[in-house]
Coordinates of N, CA, C and O in Angstrom, one line a residue:
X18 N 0.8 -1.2 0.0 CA 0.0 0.0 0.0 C 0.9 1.2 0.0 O 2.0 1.2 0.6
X19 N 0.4 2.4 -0.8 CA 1.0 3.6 -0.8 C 0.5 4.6 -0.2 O -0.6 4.9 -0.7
X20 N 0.9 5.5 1.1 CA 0.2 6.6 1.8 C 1.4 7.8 1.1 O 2.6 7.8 0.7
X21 N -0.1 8.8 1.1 CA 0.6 10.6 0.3 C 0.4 11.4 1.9 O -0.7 11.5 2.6
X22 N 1.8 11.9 2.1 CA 1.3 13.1 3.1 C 1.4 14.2 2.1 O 2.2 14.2 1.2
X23 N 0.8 15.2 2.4 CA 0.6 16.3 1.6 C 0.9 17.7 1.8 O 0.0 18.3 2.4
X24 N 1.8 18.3 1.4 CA 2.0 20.1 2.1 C 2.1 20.7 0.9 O 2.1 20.3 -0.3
X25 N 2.2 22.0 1.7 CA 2.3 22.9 0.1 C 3.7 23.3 0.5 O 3.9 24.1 -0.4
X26 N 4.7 23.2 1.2 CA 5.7 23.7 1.2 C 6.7 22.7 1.3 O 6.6 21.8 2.2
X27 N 7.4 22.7 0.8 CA 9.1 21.5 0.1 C 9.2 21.6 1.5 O 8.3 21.1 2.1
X28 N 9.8 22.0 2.1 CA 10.6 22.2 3.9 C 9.8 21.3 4.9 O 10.2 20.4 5.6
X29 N 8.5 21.8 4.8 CA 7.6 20.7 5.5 C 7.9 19.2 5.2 O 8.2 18.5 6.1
X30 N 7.6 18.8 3.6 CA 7.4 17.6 3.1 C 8.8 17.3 3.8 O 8.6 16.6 4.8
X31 N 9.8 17.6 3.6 CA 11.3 16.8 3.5 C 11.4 17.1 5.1 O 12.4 16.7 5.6
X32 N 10.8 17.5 5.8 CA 11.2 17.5 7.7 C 10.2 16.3 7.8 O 10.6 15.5 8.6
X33 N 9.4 16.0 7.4 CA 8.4 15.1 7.3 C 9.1 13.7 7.3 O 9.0 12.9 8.2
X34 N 9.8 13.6 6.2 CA 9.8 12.3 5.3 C 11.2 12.1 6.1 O 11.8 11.0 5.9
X35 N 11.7 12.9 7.0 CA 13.1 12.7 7.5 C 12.3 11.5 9.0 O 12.5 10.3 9.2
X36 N 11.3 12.5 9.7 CA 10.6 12.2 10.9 C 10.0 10.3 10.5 O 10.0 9.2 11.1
X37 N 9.7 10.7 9.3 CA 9.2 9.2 8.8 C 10.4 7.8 9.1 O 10.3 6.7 9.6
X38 N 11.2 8.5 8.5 CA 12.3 7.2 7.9 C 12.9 6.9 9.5 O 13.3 5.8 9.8
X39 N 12.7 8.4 10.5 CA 13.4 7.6 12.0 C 12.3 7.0 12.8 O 12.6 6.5 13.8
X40 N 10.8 7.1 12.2 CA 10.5 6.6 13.1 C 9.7 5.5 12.8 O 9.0 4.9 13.6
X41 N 9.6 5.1 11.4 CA 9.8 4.0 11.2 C 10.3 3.1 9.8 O 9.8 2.8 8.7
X42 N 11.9 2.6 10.5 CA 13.0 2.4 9.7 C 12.7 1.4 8.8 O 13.1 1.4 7.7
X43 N 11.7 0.2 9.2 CA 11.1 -0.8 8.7 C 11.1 -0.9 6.7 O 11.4 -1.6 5.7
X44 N 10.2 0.9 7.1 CA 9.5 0.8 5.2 C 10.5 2.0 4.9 O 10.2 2.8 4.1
X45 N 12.0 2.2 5.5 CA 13.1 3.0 4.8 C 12.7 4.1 4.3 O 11.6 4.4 4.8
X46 N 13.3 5.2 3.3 CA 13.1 6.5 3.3 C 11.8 6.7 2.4 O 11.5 6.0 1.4
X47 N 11.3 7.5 2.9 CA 9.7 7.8 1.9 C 10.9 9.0 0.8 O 12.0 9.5 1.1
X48 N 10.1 9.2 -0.6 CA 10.7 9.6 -1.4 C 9.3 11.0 -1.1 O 8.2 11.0 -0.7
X49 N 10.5 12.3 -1.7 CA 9.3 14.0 -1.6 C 9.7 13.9 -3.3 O 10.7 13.8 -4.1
X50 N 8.0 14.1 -3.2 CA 8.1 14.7 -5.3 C 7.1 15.8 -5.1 O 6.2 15.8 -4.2
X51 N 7.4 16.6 -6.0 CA 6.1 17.7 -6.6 C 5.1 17.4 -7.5 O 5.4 16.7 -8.5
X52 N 4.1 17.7 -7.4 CA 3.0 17.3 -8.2 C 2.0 18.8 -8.0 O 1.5 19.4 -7.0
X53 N 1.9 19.0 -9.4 CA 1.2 20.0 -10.0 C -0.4 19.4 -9.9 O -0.8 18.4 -10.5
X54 N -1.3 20.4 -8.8 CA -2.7 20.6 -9.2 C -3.3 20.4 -10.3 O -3.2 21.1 -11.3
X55 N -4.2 19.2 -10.4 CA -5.0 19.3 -11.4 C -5.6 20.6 -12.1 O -6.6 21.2 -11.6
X56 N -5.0 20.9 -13.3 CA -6.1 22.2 -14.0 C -5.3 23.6 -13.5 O -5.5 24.8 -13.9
X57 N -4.3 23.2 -12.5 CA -3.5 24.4 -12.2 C -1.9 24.4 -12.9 O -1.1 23.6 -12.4
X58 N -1.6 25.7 -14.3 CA -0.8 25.9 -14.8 C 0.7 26.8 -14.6 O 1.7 27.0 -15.2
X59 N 0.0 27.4 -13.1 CA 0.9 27.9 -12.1 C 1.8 26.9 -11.3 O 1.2 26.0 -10.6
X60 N 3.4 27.0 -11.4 CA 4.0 26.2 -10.7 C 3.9 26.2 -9.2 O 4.3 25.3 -8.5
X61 N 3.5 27.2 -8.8 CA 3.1 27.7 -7.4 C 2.4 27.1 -7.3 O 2.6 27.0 -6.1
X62 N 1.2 26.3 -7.5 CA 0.3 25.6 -6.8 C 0.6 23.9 -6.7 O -0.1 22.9 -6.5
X63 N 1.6 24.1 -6.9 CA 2.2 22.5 -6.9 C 2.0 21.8 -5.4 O 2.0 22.8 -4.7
X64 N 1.9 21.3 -5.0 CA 1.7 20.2 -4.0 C 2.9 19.5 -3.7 O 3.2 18.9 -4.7
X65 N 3.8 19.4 -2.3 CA 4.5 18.7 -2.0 C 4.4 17.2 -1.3 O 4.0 17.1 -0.1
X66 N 4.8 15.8 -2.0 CA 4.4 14.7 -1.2 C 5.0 13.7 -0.6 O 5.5 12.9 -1.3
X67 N 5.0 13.6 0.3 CA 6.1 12.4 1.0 C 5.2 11.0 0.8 O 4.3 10.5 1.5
X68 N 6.0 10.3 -0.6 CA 5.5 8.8 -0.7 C 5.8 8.1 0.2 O 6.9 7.6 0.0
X69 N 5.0 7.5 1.5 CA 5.2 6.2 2.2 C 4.9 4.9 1.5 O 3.7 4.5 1.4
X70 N 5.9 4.3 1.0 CA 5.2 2.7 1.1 C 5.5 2.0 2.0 O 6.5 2.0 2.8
X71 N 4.3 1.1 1.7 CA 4.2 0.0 2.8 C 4.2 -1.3 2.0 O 3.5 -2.1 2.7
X72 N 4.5 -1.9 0.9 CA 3.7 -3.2 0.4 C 4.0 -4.3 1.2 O 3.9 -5.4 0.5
X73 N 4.5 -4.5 2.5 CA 4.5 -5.2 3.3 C 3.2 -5.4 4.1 O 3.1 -6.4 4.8
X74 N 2.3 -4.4 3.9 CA 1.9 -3.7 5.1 C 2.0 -3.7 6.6 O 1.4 -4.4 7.4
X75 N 2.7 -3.1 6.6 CA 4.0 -3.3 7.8 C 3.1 -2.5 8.8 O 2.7 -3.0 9.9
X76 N 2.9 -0.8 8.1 CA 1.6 0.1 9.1 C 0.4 -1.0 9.4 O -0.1 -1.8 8.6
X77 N 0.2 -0.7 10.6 CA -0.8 -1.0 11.3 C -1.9 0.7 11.7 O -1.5 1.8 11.7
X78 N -2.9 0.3 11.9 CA -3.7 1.7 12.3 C -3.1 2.7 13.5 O -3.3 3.9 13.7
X79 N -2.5 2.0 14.2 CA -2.2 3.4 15.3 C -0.6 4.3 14.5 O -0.3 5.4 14.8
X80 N 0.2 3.3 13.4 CA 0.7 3.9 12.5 C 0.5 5.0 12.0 O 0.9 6.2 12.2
X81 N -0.6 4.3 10.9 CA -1.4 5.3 10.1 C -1.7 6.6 11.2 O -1.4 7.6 10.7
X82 N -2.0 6.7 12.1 CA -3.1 7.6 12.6 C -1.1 8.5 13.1 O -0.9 9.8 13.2
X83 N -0.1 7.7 13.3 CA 0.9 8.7 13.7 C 1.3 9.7 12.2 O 1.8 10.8 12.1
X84 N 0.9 8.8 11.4 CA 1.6 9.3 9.7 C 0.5 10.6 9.6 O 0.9 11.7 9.0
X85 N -0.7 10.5 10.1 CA -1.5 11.5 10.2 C -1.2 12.8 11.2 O -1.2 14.0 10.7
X86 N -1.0 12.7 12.1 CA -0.5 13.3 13.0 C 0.9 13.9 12.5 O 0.9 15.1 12.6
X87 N 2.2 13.3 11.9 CA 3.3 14.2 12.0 C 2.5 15.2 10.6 O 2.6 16.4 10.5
X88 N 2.1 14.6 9.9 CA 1.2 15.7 8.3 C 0.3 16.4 9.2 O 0.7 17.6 9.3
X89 N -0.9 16.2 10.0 CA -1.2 17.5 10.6 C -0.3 18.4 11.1 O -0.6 19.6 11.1
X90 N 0.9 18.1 11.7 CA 1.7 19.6 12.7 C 2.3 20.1 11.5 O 2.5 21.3 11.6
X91 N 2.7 19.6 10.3 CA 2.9 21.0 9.3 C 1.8 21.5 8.7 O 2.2 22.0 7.6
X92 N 0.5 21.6 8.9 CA -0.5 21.6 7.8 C -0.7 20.7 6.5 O -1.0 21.1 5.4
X93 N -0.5 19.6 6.8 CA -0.2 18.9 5.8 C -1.5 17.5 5.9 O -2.4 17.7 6.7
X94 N -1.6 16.6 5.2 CA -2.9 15.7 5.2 C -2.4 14.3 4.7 O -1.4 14.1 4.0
X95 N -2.9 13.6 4.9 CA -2.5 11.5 4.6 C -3.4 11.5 3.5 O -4.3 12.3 3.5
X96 N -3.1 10.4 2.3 CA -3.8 10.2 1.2 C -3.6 9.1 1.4 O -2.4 8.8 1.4
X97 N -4.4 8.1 1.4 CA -3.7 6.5 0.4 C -3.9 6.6 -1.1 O -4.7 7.2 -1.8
X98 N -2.9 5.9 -1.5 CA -2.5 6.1 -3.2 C -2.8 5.0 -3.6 O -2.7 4.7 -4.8

C-alpha cells in the first residue's frame, strides 16, 4: 500500500519524510516529489508529497493515525495512493 502526506511547502514535506524514515525504519526513506494541481498551470500551486510505502503492510492503524498526526503539525494531510 501507498500513503501521500501532503504540504504545500518543500521544507515541511522533507522535515516530514526525514521524521518518517526515523520513526519507522522498517518501510526506509519515503521519497518528496512535486506534483502540480489538477487544472492548475501555475508552478506555485504545486503540492509537496512524501511517498510512504508499505507493500508489506508493515503500518498497522495506530501507525497510520501517527503518519496522520506528523502531516497535521505542518498543515499537511494522509492520502492513500
Amino acid at each position: 500500500m501507498r500513503h501521500l502526506l501532503v504540504f504545500a511547502e518543500r521544507d515541511d514535506a522533507e522535515e516530514v519524510a526525514e521524521n518518517v524514515a526515523e520513526e519507522f525504519p522498517r518501510i526506509g526513506v519515503p521519497a518528496v516529489v512535486r506534483e502540480a494541481l489538477a487544472g492548475e498551470d501555475d508552478a506555485e500551486d504545486a503540492q509537496w508529497l512524501v511517498v510512504v510505502e508499505d507493500p508489506g503492510g508493515v503500518l498497522g492503524a495506530d501507525h497510520l493515525a501517527r503518519l496522520e498526526a506528523l502531516a497535521e503539525e505542518r498543515d499537511g494531510w494522509r492520502e492513500a495512493g
